């Protein structure tokens, strides 16, 4: 994205500039990744110029994207990388916004940061939009597919333990399914044994367990070979185009 594109997108579109104009959250994240520290200053300048909102709930009850918070998270990443997002992950008001850049960065450090966020989690919340569940969903995106971020067994085991804690602490089937799907990112014998031993009767969980077992069995098979870095990039691009 060209350096001038951010301001242009914010000033265009049918939505008021304070609501982002034609800007999307993905644009902010991509801009931060591409332009670094200089990009951080531009993100902040555009945010102030257009009076982007810190609270996405308007007086009439309408919800809009709180671009000021997204801008804060993206600027933090642009300046200091994943380390710059760490304090925001620990801030309840900013954690969900800080999670987004980690998914696009796709690095081992991003995975480790999200796992650290999960370690502090209260999994008893039933809000799927709460930071812990958002972080677990992000880990699912980063680790569960053939183009997954390469991580060592220590992080895989940390994910396995996180999934078990989340599963045990929550009751709603859709949240248990979120935890179960994330287990695909921990292709360990322990993960396979645990998932295989689960007794589930809810249709959502029966389906999720079947998918997870198939994935783990495939990735643990002796003949399985992870795709090359080039192939992973091509897979990620293809999935991005599909979504």
JSON list of C-alpha atoms in Angstrom, two decimals:
[
{"chain": "A", "resi": 1, "resn": "UNK", "atom": "CA", "xyz": [0.00, 0.00, 0.00]},
{"chain": "A", "resi": 2, "resn": "UNK", "atom": "CA", "xyz": [1.36, 3.42, -0.96]},
{"chain": "A", "resi": 3, "resn": "UNK", "atom": "CA", "xyz": [2.14, 5.77, 1.89]},
{"chain": "A", "resi": 4, "resn": "UNK", "atom": "CA", "xyz": [-0.53, 8.23, 0.76]},
{"chain": "A", "resi": 5, "resn": "UNK", "atom": "CA", "xyz": [-3.21, 5.56, 0.39]},
{"chain": "A", "resi": 6, "resn": "UNK", "atom": "CA", "xyz": [-4.22, 5.51, 4.05]},
{"chain": "A", "resi": 7, "resn": "UNK", "atom": "CA", "xyz": [-5.31, 9.14, 4.15]},
{"chain": "A", "resi": 8, "resn": "UNK", "atom": "CA", "xyz": [-7.02, 8.80, 0.78]},
{"chain": "A", "resi": 9, "resn": "UNK", "atom": "CA", "xyz": [-9.09, 5.81, 1.88]},
{"chain": "A", "resi": 10, "resn": "UNK", "atom": "CA", "xyz": [-10.12, 7.52, 5.13]},
{"chain": "A", "resi": 11, "resn": "UNK", "atom": "CA", "xyz": [-11.34, 10.55, 3.17]},
{"chain": "A", "resi": 12, "resn": "UNK", "atom": "CA", "xyz": [-13.32, 8.49, 0.65]},
{"chain": "A", "resi": 13, "resn": "UNK", "atom": "CA", "xyz": [-16.30, 6.18, 0.81]},
{"chain": "A", "resi": 14, "resn": "UNK", "atom": "CA", "xyz": [-19.89, 6.56, 1.93]},
{"chain": "A", "resi": 15, "resn": "UNK", "atom": "CA", "xyz": [-19.09, 6.44, 5.64]},
{"chain": "A", "resi": 16, "resn": "UNK", "atom": "CA", "xyz": [-17.97, 9.60, 7.47]},
{"chain": "A", "resi": 17, "resn": "UNK", "atom": "CA", "xyz": [-14.21, 9.93, 7.86]},
{"chain": "A", "resi": 18, "resn": "UNK", "atom": "CA", "xyz": [-14.55, 9.58, 11.64]},
{"chain": "A", "resi": 19, "resn": "UNK", "atom": "CA", "xyz": [-16.01, 6.12, 10.99]},
{"chain": "A", "resi": 20, "resn": "UNK", "atom": "CA", "xyz": [-13.14, 5.23, 8.68]},
{"chain": "A", "resi": 21, "resn": "UNK", "atom": "CA", "xyz": [-14.48, 6.33, 5.30]},
{"chain": "A", "resi": 22, "resn": "UNK", "atom": "CA", "xyz": [-13.44, 3.60, 2.85]},
{"chain": "A", "resi": 23, "resn": "UNK", "atom": "CA", "xyz": [-10.79, 2.37, 5.28]},
{"chain": "A", "resi": 24, "resn": "UNK", "atom": "CA", "xyz": [-10.83, -1.21, 6.54]},
{"chain": "A", "resi": 25, "resn": "UNK", "atom": "CA", "xyz": [-9.05, -2.62, 9.58]},
{"chain": "A", "resi": 26, "resn": "UNK", "atom": "CA", "xyz": [-7.03, -4.84, 7.23]},
{"chain": "A", "resi": 27, "resn": "UNK", "atom": "CA", "xyz": [-5.70, -1.71, 5.53]},
{"chain": "A", "resi": 28, "resn": "UNK", "atom": "CA", "xyz": [-4.38, -0.37, 8.83]},
{"chain": "A", "resi": 29, "resn": "UNK", "atom": "CA", "xyz": [-2.67, -3.64, 9.70]},
{"chain": "A", "resi": 30, "resn": "UNK", "atom": "CA", "xyz": [-1.10, -4.02, 6.25]},
{"chain": "A", "resi": 31, "resn": "UNK", "atom": "CA", "xyz": [0.08, -0.41, 6.35]},
{"chain": "A", "resi": 32, "resn": "UNK", "atom": "CA", "xyz": [1.70, -0.91, 9.75]},
{"chain": "A", "resi": 33, "resn": "UNK", "atom": "CA", "xyz": [3.49, -4.05, 8.59]},
{"chain": "A", "resi": 34, "resn": "UNK", "atom": "CA", "xyz": [4.76, -2.43, 5.40]},
{"chain": "A", "resi": 35, "resn": "UNK", "atom": "CA", "xyz": [5.81, 1.01, 6.62]},
{"chain": "A", "resi": 36, "resn": "UNK", "atom": "CA", "xyz": [7.08, 0.49, 10.17]},
{"chain": "A", "resi": 37, "resn": "UNK", "atom": "CA", "xyz": [7.80, 3.51, 12.35]},
{"chain": "A", "resi": 38, "resn": "UNK", "atom": "CA", "xyz": [7.01, 6.06, 9.65]},
{"chain": "A", "resi": 39, "resn": "UNK", "atom": "CA", "xyz": [3.73, 4.26, 9.11]},
{"chain": "A", "resi": 40, "resn": "UNK", "atom": "CA", "xyz": [2.91, 4.54, 12.81]},
{"chain": "A", "resi": 41, "resn": "UNK", "atom": "CA", "xyz": [3.17, 8.32, 12.67]},
{"chain": "A", "resi": 42, "resn": "UNK", "atom": "CA", "xyz": [0.96, 8.43, 9.57]},
{"chain": "A", "resi": 43, "resn": "UNK", "atom": "CA", "xyz": [-1.65, 6.16, 11.16]},
{"chain": "A", "resi": 44, "resn": "UNK", "atom": "CA", "xyz": [-1.80, 8.45, 14.18]},
{"chain": "A", "resi": 45, "resn": "UNK", "atom": "CA", "xyz": [-1.93, 11.57, 12.00]},
{"chain": "A", "resi": 46, "resn": "UNK", "atom": "CA", "xyz": [-4.84, 10.28, 9.94]},
{"chain": "A", "resi": 47, "resn": "UNK", "atom": "CA", "xyz": [-6.65, 9.16, 13.08]},
{"chain": "A", "resi": 48, "resn": "UNK", "atom": "CA", "xyz": [-6.38, 12.61, 14.67]},
{"chain": "A", "resi": 49, "resn": "UNK", "atom": "CA", "xyz": [-7.13, 14.44, 11.41]},
{"chain": "A", "resi": 50, "resn": "UNK", "atom": "CA", "xyz": [-10.44, 12.66, 10.94]},
{"chain": "A", "resi": 51, "resn": "UNK", "atom": "CA", "xyz": [-11.39, 12.34, 14.59]},
{"chain": "A", "resi": 52, "resn": "UNK", "atom": "CA", "xyz": [-11.59, 8.55, 14.51]},
{"chain": "A", "resi": 53, "resn": "UNK", "atom": "CA", "xyz": [-13.66, 7.15, 17.34]},
{"chain": "A", "resi": 54, "resn": "UNK", "atom": "CA", "xyz": [-12.35, 5.39, 20.41]},
{"chain": "A", "resi": 55, "resn": "UNK", "atom": "CA", "xyz": [-15.78, 3.98, 21.21]},
{"chain": "A", "resi": 56, "resn": "UNK", "atom": "CA", "xyz": [-17.67, 2.20, 18.45]},
{"chain": "A", "resi": 57, "resn": "UNK", "atom": "CA", "xyz": [-21.06, 2.57, 20.16]},
{"chain": "A", "resi": 58, "resn": "UNK", "atom": "CA", "xyz": [-22.86, 5.72, 18.97]},
{"chain": "A", "resi": 59, "resn": "UNK", "atom": "CA", "xyz": [-25.46, 7.65, 20.95]},
{"chain": "A", "resi": 60, "resn": "UNK", "atom": "CA", "xyz": [-28.31, 6.15, 18.91]},
{"chain": "A", "resi": 61, "resn": "UNK", "atom": "CA", "xyz": [-27.13, 2.61, 19.62]},
{"chain": "A", "resi": 62, "resn": "UNK", "atom": "CA", "xyz": [-25.50, 2.10, 16.23]},
{"chain": "A", "resi": 63, "resn": "UNK", "atom": "CA", "xyz": [-22.14, 0.36, 16.22]},
{"chain": "A", "resi": 64, "resn": "UNK", "atom": "CA", "xyz": [-19.24, 1.43, 14.03]},
{"chain": "A", "resi": 65, "resn": "UNK", "atom": "CA", "xyz": [-15.61, 0.36, 13.88]},
{"chain": "A", "resi": 66, "resn": "UNK", "atom": "CA", "xyz": [-13.63, 2.10, 16.66]},
{"chain": "A", "resi": 67, "resn": "UNK", "atom": "CA", "xyz": [-10.75, 2.98, 14.37]},
{"chain": "A", "resi": 68, "resn": "UNK", "atom": "CA", "xyz": [-8.90, 4.95, 17.06]},
{"chain": "A", "resi": 69, "resn": "UNK", "atom": "CA", "xyz": [-8.31, 1.75, 19.02]},
{"chain": "A", "resi": 70, "resn": "UNK", "atom": "CA", "xyz": [-7.29, -0.18, 15.94]},
{"chain": "A", "resi": 71, "resn": "UNK", "atom": "CA", "xyz": [-4.95, 2.68, 15.06]},
{"chain": "A", "resi": 72, "resn": "UNK", "atom": "CA", "xyz": [-3.36, 2.48, 18.51]},
{"chain": "A", "resi": 73, "resn": "UNK", "atom": "CA", "xyz": [-2.70, -1.24, 18.13]},
{"chain": "A", "resi": 74, "resn": "UNK", "atom": "CA", "xyz": [-1.37, -0.92, 14.59]},
{"chain": "A", "resi": 75, "resn": "UNK", "atom": "CA", "xyz": [0.90, 1.99, 15.50]},
{"chain": "A", "resi": 76, "resn": "UNK", "atom": "CA", "xyz": [2.28, 0.00, 18.43]},
{"chain": "A", "resi": 77, "resn": "UNK", "atom": "CA", "xyz": [3.14, -2.87, 16.10]},
{"chain": "A", "resi": 78, "resn": "UNK", "atom": "CA", "xyz": [4.58, -0.56, 13.46]},
{"chain": "A", "resi": 79, "resn": "UNK", "atom": "CA", "xyz": [7.01, 0.93, 15.99]},
{"chain": "A", "resi": 80, "resn": "UNK", "atom": "CA", "xyz": [8.09, -2.09, 18.02]},
{"chain": "A", "resi": 81, "resn": "UNK", "atom": "CA", "xyz": [6.75, -5.20, 16.33]},
{"chain": "A", "resi": 82, "resn": "UNK", "atom": "CA", "xyz": [5.09, -7.92, 18.39]},
{"chain": "A", "resi": 83, "resn": "UNK", "atom": "CA", "xyz": [6.83, -6.61, 21.53]},
{"chain": "A", "resi": 84, "resn": "UNK", "atom": "CA", "xyz": [4.96, -3.33, 21.12]},
{"chain": "A", "resi": 85, "resn": "UNK", "atom": "CA", "xyz": [1.64, -5.14, 21.33]},
{"chain": "A", "resi": 86, "resn": "UNK", "atom": "CA", "xyz": [2.44, -6.94, 24.58]},
{"chain": "A", "resi": 87, "resn": "UNK", "atom": "CA", "xyz": [1.22, -4.16, 26.92]},
{"chain": "A", "resi": 88, "resn": "UNK", "atom": "CA", "xyz": [-1.98, -3.86, 24.89]},
{"chain": "A", "resi": 89, "resn": "UNK", "atom": "CA", "xyz": [-2.67, -7.59, 25.21]},
{"chain": "A", "resi": 90, "resn": "UNK", "atom": "CA", "xyz": [-2.55, -7.09, 28.97]},
{"chain": "A", "resi": 91, "resn": "UNK", "atom": "CA", "xyz": [-5.02, -4.17, 28.80]},
{"chain": "A", "resi": 92, "resn": "UNK", "atom": "CA", "xyz": [-8.64, -5.44, 28.89]},
{"chain": "A", "resi": 93, "resn": "UNK", "atom": "CA", "xyz": [-9.81, -2.44, 26.86]},
{"chain": "A", "resi": 94, "resn": "UNK", "atom": "CA", "xyz": [-7.25, -3.01, 24.09]},
{"chain": "A", "resi": 95, "resn": "UNK", "atom": "CA", "xyz": [-6.57, -6.75, 24.05]},
{"chain": "A", "resi": 96, "resn": "UNK", "atom": "CA", "xyz": [-9.06, -7.67, 21.32]},
{"chain": "A", "resi": 97, "resn": "UNK", "atom": "CA", "xyz": [-7.62, -4.97, 19.06]},
{"chain": "A", "resi": 98, "resn": "UNK", "atom": "CA", "xyz": [-4.04, -6.06, 19.71]},
{"chain": "A", "resi": 99, "resn": "UNK", "atom": "CA", "xyz": [-4.83, -9.63, 18.63]},
{"chain": "A", "resi": 100, "resn": "UNK", "atom": "CA", "xyz": [-5.59, -8.70, 15.01]},
{"chain": "A", "resi": 101, "resn": "UNK", "atom": "CA", "xyz": [-2.07, -7.74, 13.90]},
{"chain": "A", "resi": 102, "resn": "UNK", "atom": "CA", "xyz": [-0.66, -11.01, 15.26]},
{"chain": "A", "resi": 103, "resn": "UNK", "atom": "CA", "xyz": [-2.72, -12.98, 12.73]},
{"chain": "A", "resi": 104, "resn": "UNK", "atom": "CA", "xyz": [-1.31, -11.03, 9.80]},
{"chain": "A", "resi": 105, "resn": "UNK", "atom": "CA", "xyz": [2.27, -11.04, 11.08]},
{"chain": "A", "resi": 106, "resn": "UNK", "atom": "CA", "xyz": [2.32, -14.86, 11.12]},
{"chain": "A", "resi": 107, "resn": "UNK", "atom": "CA", "xyz": [5.48, -15.39, 13.15]},
{"chain": "A", "resi": 108, "resn": "UNK", "atom": "CA", "xyz": [6.64, -17.57, 16.01]},
{"chain": "A", "resi": 109, "resn": "UNK", "atom": "CA", "xyz": [6.77, -14.47, 18.24]},
{"chain": "A", "resi": 110, "resn": "UNK", "atom": "CA", "xyz": [3.13, -13.75, 17.40]},
{"chain": "A", "resi": 111, "resn": "UNK", "atom": "CA", "xyz": [2.15, -17.29, 18.37]},
{"chain": "A", "resi": 112, "resn": "UNK", "atom": "CA", "xyz": [4.08, -17.06, 21.64]},
{"chain": "A", "resi": 113, "resn": "UNK", "atom": "CA", "xyz": [2.43, -13.73, 22.48]},
{"chain": "A", "resi": 114, "resn": "UNK", "atom": "CA", "xyz": [-1.06, -15.10, 21.86]},
{"chain": "A", "resi": 115, "resn": "UNK", "atom": "CA", "xyz": [-0.32, -18.17, 23.97]},
{"chain": "A", "resi": 116, "resn": "UNK", "atom": "CA", "xyz": [0.87, -15.90, 26.79]},
{"chain": "A", "resi": 117, "resn": "UNK", "atom": "CA", "xyz": [-2.43, -14.04, 26.52]},
{"chain": "A", "resi": 118, "resn": "UNK", "atom": "CA", "xyz": [-4.28, -17.34, 26.80]},
{"chain": "A", "resi": 119, "resn": "UNK", "atom": "CA", "xyz": [-2.30, -18.35, 29.87]},
{"chain": "A", "resi": 120, "resn": "UNK", "atom": "CA", "xyz": [-3.76, -15.35, 31.73]},
{"chain": "A", "resi": 121, "resn": "UNK", "atom": "CA", "xyz": [-7.28, -16.12, 30.54]},
{"chain": "A", "resi": 122, "resn": "UNK", "atom": "CA", "xyz": [-10.50, -16.59, 32.43]},
{"chain": "A", "resi": 123, "resn": "UNK", "atom": "CA", "xyz": [-12.06, -19.23, 30.22]},
{"chain": "A", "resi": 124, "resn": "UNK", "atom": "CA", "xyz": [-15.33, -19.17, 32.13]},
{"chain": "A", "resi": 125, "resn": "UNK", "atom": "CA", "xyz": [-16.57, -16.17, 30.20]},
{"chain": "A", "resi": 126, "resn": "UNK", "atom": "CA", "xyz": [-19.25, -17.13, 27.68]},
{"chain": "A", "resi": 127, "resn": "UNK", "atom": "CA", "xyz": [-18.51, -14.15, 25.43]},
{"chain": "A", "resi": 128, "resn": "UNK", "atom": "CA", "xyz": [-16.98, -15.44, 22.20]},
{"chain": "A", "resi": 129, "resn": "UNK", "atom": "CA", "xyz": [-15.71, -11.91, 21.50]},
{"chain": "A", "resi": 130, "resn": "UNK", "atom": "CA", "xyz": [-13.72, -11.79, 24.74]},
{"chain": "A", "resi": 131, "resn": "UNK", "atom": "CA", "xyz": [-9.96, -11.54, 24.31]},
{"chain": "A", "resi": 132, "resn": "UNK", "atom": "CA", "xyz": [-9.10, -15.13, 25.36]},
{"chain": "A", "resi": 133, "resn": "UNK", "atom": "CA", "xyz": [-11.45, -16.67, 22.82]},
{"chain": "A", "resi": 134, "resn": "UNK", "atom": "CA", "xyz": [-10.32, -14.22, 20.14]},
{"chain": "A", "resi": 135, "resn": "UNK", "atom": "CA", "xyz": [-6.72, -15.20, 20.89]},
{"chain": "A", "resi": 136, "resn": "UNK", "atom": "CA", "xyz": [-7.54, -18.90, 20.66]},
{"chain": "A", "resi": 137, "resn": "UNK", "atom": "CA", "xyz": [-9.33, -18.32, 17.36]},
{"chain": "A", "resi": 138, "resn": "UNK", "atom": "CA", "xyz": [-6.24, -16.47, 16.11]},
{"chain": "A", "resi": 139, "resn": "UNK", "atom": "CA", "xyz": [-4.05, -19.41, 17.13]},
{"chain": "A", "resi": 140, "resn": "UNK", "atom": "CA", "xyz": [-6.36, -21.70, 15.21]},
{"chain": "A", "resi": 141, "resn": "UNK", "atom": "CA", "xyz": [-5.84, -19.57, 12.10]},
{"chain": "A", "resi": 142, "resn": "UNK", "atom": "CA", "xyz": [-2.08, -19.45, 12.56]},
{"chain": "A", "resi": 143, "resn": "UNK", "atom": "CA", "xyz": [-1.42, -23.09, 13.41]},
{"chain": "A", "resi": 144, "resn": "UNK", "atom": "CA", "xyz": [-4.16, -25.42, 12.23]},
{"chain": "A", "resi": 145, "resn": "UNK", "atom": "CA", "xyz": [-3.59, -25.56, 8.49]},
{"chain": "A", "resi": 146, "resn": "UNK", "atom": "CA", "xyz": [-0.87, -26.76, 6.15]},
{"chain": "A", "resi": 147, "resn": "UNK", "atom": "CA", "xyz": [0.46, -23.22, 5.77]},
{"chain": "A", "resi": 148, "resn": "UNK", "atom": "CA", "xyz": [0.75, -22.90, 9.54]},
{"chain": "A", "resi": 149, "resn": "UNK", "atom": "CA", "xyz": [3.46, -20.89, 11.25]},
{"chain": "A", "resi": 150, "resn": "UNK", "atom": "CA", "xyz": [6.36, -23.25, 12.07]},
{"chain": "A", "resi": 151, "resn": "UNK", "atom": "CA", "xyz": [6.69, -23.60, 15.85]},
{"chain": "A", "resi": 152, "resn": "UNK", "atom": "CA", "xyz": [8.59, -25.93, 18.13]},
{"chain": "A", "resi": 153, "resn": "UNK", "atom": "CA", "xyz": [7.15, -28.69, 20.28]},
{"chain": "A", "resi": 154, "resn": "UNK", "atom": "CA", "xyz": [7.26, -26.51, 23.39]},
{"chain": "A", "resi": 155, "resn": "UNK", "atom": "CA", "xyz": [4.75, -24.06, 21.93]},
{"chain": "A", "resi": 156, "resn": "UNK", "atom": "CA", "xyz": [2.66, -26.92, 20.57]},
{"chain": "A", "resi": 157, "resn": "UNK", "atom": "CA", "xyz": [2.48, -28.40, 24.06]},
{"chain": "A", "resi": 158, "resn": "UNK", "atom": "CA", "xyz": [1.54, -25.00, 25.49]},
{"chain": "A", "resi": 159, "resn": "UNK", "atom": "CA", "xyz": [-1.33, -24.87, 23.01]},
{"chain": "A", "resi": 160, "resn": "UNK", "atom": "CA", "xyz": [-2.39, -28.39, 23.98]},
{"chain": "A", "resi": 161, "resn": "UNK", "atom": "CA", "xyz": [-2.53, -27.38, 27.65]},
{"chain": "A", "resi": 162, "resn": "UNK", "atom": "CA", "xyz": [-4.40, -24.18, 26.77]},
{"chain": "A", "resi": 163, "resn": "UNK", "atom": "CA", "xyz": [-7.03, -26.10, 24.82]},
{"chain": "A", "resi": 164, "resn": "UNK", "atom": "CA", "xyz": [-7.57, -28.53, 27.68]},
{"chain": "A", "resi": 165, "resn": "UNK", "atom": "CA", "xyz": [-8.04, -25.67, 30.16]},
{"chain": "A", "resi": 166, "resn": "UNK", "atom": "CA", "xyz": [-10.44, -23.81, 27.89]},
{"chain": "A", "resi": 167, "resn": "UNK", "atom": "CA", "xyz": [-12.44, -26.96, 27.17]},
{"chain": "A", "resi": 168, "resn": "UNK", "atom": "CA", "xyz": [-12.79, -27.83, 30.85]},
{"chain": "A", "resi": 169, "resn": "UNK", "atom": "CA", "xyz": [-13.69, -24.32, 31.97]},
{"chain": "A", "resi": 170, "resn": "UNK", "atom": "CA", "xyz": [-16.46, -23.54, 29.49]},
{"chain": "A", "resi": 171, "resn": "UNK", "atom": "CA", "xyz": [-19.88, -25.05, 28.85]},
{"chain": "A", "resi": 172, "resn": "UNK", "atom": "CA", "xyz": [-21.35, -23.62, 25.59]},
{"chain": "A", "resi": 173, "resn": "UNK", "atom": "CA", "xyz": [-20.82, -26.03, 22.72]},
{"chain": "A", "resi": 174, "resn": "UNK", "atom": "CA", "xyz": [-19.67, -23.33, 20.30]},
{"chain": "A", "resi": 175, "resn": "UNK", "atom": "CA", "xyz": [-16.87, -22.31, 22.66]},
{"chain": "A", "resi": 176, "resn": "UNK", "atom": "CA", "xyz": [-15.85, -25.90, 23.30]},
{"chain": "A", "resi": 177, "resn": "UNK", "atom": "CA", "xyz": [-15.71, -26.30, 19.52]},
{"chain": "A", "resi": 178, "resn": "UNK", "atom": "CA", "xyz": [-13.48, -23.22, 19.26]},
{"chain": "A", "resi": 179, "resn": "UNK", "atom": "CA", "xyz": [-11.08, -24.83, 21.72]},
{"chain": "A", "resi": 180, "resn": "UNK", "atom": "CA", "xyz": [-11.21, -28.19, 19.98]},
{"chain": "A", "resi": 181, "resn": "UNK", "atom": "CA", "xyz": [-10.52, -26.79, 16.52]},
{"chain": "A", "resi": 182, "resn": "UNK", "atom": "CA", "xyz": [-7.45, -24.98, 17.87]},
{"chain": "A", "resi": 183, "resn": "UNK", "atom": "CA", "xyz": [-6.02, -28.33, 18.98]},
{"chain": "A", "resi": 184, "resn": "UNK", "atom": "CA", "xyz": [-5.16, -29.04, 15.35]},
{"chain": "A", "resi": 185, "resn": "UNK", "atom": "CA", "xyz": [-2.26, -26.63, 15.82]},
{"chain": "A", "resi": 186, "resn": "UNK", "atom": "CA", "xyz": [-0.69, -28.98, 18.38]},
{"chain": "A", "resi": 187, "resn": "UNK", "atom": "CA", "xyz": [0.00, -32.17, 16.40]},
{"chain": "A", "resi": 188, "resn": "UNK", "atom": "CA", "xyz": [1.26, -34.22, 19.34]},
{"chain": "A", "resi": 189, "resn": "UNK", "atom": "CA", "xyz": [0.56, -37.77, 20.42]},
{"chain": "A", "resi": 190, "resn": "UNK", "atom": "CA", "xyz": [-0.91, -36.32, 23.63]},
{"chain": "A", "resi": 191, "resn": "UNK", "atom": "CA", "xyz": [-3.34, -34.16, 21.62]},
{"chain": "A", "resi": 192, "resn": "UNK", "atom": "CA", "xyz": [-4.51, -37.12, 19.58]},
{"chain": "A", "resi": 193, "resn": "UNK", "atom": "CA", "xyz": [-4.98, -39.30, 22.67]},
{"chain": "A", "resi": 194, "resn": "UNK", "atom": "CA", "xyz": [-6.93, -36.59, 24.50]},
{"chain": "A", "resi": 195, "resn": "UNK", "atom": "CA", "xyz": [-9.23, -35.80, 21.58]},
{"chain": "A", "resi": 196, "resn": "UNK", "atom": "CA", "xyz": [-9.78, -39.49, 20.90]},
{"chain": "A", "resi": 197, "resn": "UNK", "atom": "CA", "xyz": [-10.85, -40.06, 24.51]},
{"chain": "A", "resi": 198, "resn": "UNK", "atom": "CA", "xyz": [-13.38, -37.22, 24.54]},
{"chain": "A", "resi": 199, "resn": "UNK", "atom": "CA", "xyz": [-16.98, -38.30, 24.97]},
{"chain": "A", "resi": 200, "resn": "UNK", "atom": "CA", "xyz": [-19.26, -35.86, 23.15]},
{"chain": "A", "resi": 201, "resn": "UNK", "atom": "CA", "xyz": [-22.87, -36.08, 22.02]},
{"chain": "A", "resi": 202, "resn": "UNK", "atom": "CA", "xyz": [-23.62, -32.52, 20.89]},
{"chain": "A", "resi": 203, "resn": "UNK", "atom": "CA", "xyz": [-23.76, -32.50, 17.08]},
{"chain": "A", "resi": 204, "resn": "UNK", "atom": "CA", "xyz": [-21.43, -29.49, 16.84]},
{"chain": "A", "resi": 205, "resn": "UNK", "atom": "CA", "xyz": [-18.82, -31.18, 18.99]},
{"chain": "A", "resi": 206, "resn": "UNK", "atom": "CA", "xyz": [-19.17, -34.55, 17.30]},
{"chain": "A", "resi": 207, "resn": "UNK", "atom": "CA", "xyz": [-18.40, -32.86, 13.98]},
{"chain": "A", "resi": 208, "resn": "UNK", "atom": "CA", "xyz": [-15.53, -30.82, 15.43]},
{"chain": "A", "resi": 209, "resn": "UNK", "atom": "CA", "xyz": [-13.96, -33.86, 17.09]},
{"chain": "A", "resi": 210, "resn": "UNK", "atom": "CA", "xyz": [-14.11, -35.81, 13.83]},
{"chain": "A", "resi": 211, "resn": "UNK", "atom": "CA", "xyz": [-12.38, -33.00, 11.92]},
{"chain": "A", "resi": 212, "resn": "UNK", "atom": "CA", "xyz": [-9.73, -32.54, 14.59]},
{"chain": "A", "resi": 213, "resn": "UNK", "atom": "CA", "xyz": [-8.93, -36.25, 14.84]},
{"chain": "A", "resi": 214, "resn": "UNK", "atom": "CA", "xyz": [-8.55, -36.49, 11.07]},
{"chain": "A", "resi": 215, "resn": "UNK", "atom": "CA", "xyz": [-6.22, -33.48, 11.02]},
{"chain": "A", "resi": 216, "resn": "UNK", "atom": "CA", "xyz": [-4.06, -34.73, 13.89]},
{"chain": "A", "resi": 217, "resn": "UNK", "atom": "CA", "xyz": [-3.81, -38.22, 12.44]},
{"chain": "A", "resi": 218, "resn": "UNK", "atom": "CA", "xyz": [-2.73, -36.83, 9.09]},
{"chain": "A", "resi": 219, "resn": "UNK", "atom": "CA", "xyz": [-0.12, -34.48, 10.54]},
{"chain": "A", "resi": 220, "resn": "UNK", "atom": "CA", "xyz": [1.25, -37.17, 12.84]},
{"chain": "A", "resi": 221, "resn": "UNK", "atom": "CA", "xyz": [1.50, -39.78, 10.10]},
{"chain": "A", "resi": 222, "resn": "UNK", "atom": "CA", "xyz": [5.10, -40.90, 9.38]},
{"chain": "A", "resi": 223, "resn": "UNK", "atom": "CA", "xyz": [4.84, -39.86, 5.75]},
{"chain": "A", "resi": 224, "resn": "UNK", "atom": "CA", "xyz": [3.52, -36.35, 6.41]},
{"chain": "A", "resi": 225, "resn": "UNK", "atom": "CA", "xyz": [5.78, -33.57, 5.17]},
{"chain": "A", "resi": 226, "resn": "UNK", "atom": "CA", "xyz": [5.05, -29.95, 6.00]},
{"chain": "A", "resi": 227, "resn": "UNK", "atom": "CA", "xyz": [4.91, -27.65, 2.95]},
{"chain": "A", "resi": 228, "resn": "UNK", "atom": "CA", "xyz": [7.93, -25.55, 2.09]},
{"chain": "A", "resi": 229, "resn": "UNK", "atom": "CA", "xyz": [8.00, -21.87, 3.02]},
{"chain": "A", "resi": 230, "resn": "UNK", "atom": "CA", "xyz": [7.18, -20.96, -0.57]},
{"chain": "A", "resi": 231, "resn": "UNK", "atom": "CA", "xyz": [4.21, -23.33, -0.68]},
{"chain": "A", "resi": 232, "resn": "UNK", "atom": "CA", "xyz": [2.95, -21.99, 2.65]},
{"chain": "A", "resi": 233, "resn": "UNK", "atom": "CA", "xyz": [2.97, -18.47, 1.25]},
{"chain": "A", "resi": 234, "resn": "UNK", "atom": "CA", "xyz": [1.05, -19.60, -1.83]},
{"chain": "A", "resi": 235, "resn": "UNK", "atom": "CA", "xyz": [-1.53, -21.41, 0.33]},
{"chain": "A", "resi": 236, "resn": "UNK", "atom": "CA", "xyz": [-2.00, -18.35, 2.52]},
{"chain": "A", "resi": 237, "resn": "UNK", "atom": "CA", "xyz": [-2.52, -16.14, -0.52]},
{"chain": "A", "resi": 238, "resn": "UNK", "atom": "CA", "xyz": [-5.03, -18.58, -2.00]},
{"chain": "A", "resi": 239, "resn": "UNK", "atom": "CA", "xyz": [-7.01, -18.74, 1.23]},
{"chain": "A", "resi": 240, "resn": "UNK", "atom": "CA", "xyz": [-6.93, -14.96, 1.50]},
{"chain": "A", "resi": 241, "resn": "UNK", "atom": "CA", "xyz": [-8.39, -14.64, -1.99]},
{"chain": "A", "resi": 242, "resn": "UNK", "atom": "CA", "xyz": [-11.09, -17.18, -1.14]},
{"chain": "A", "resi": 243, "resn": "UNK", "atom": "CA", "xyz": [-12.20, -15.20, 1.90]}
]
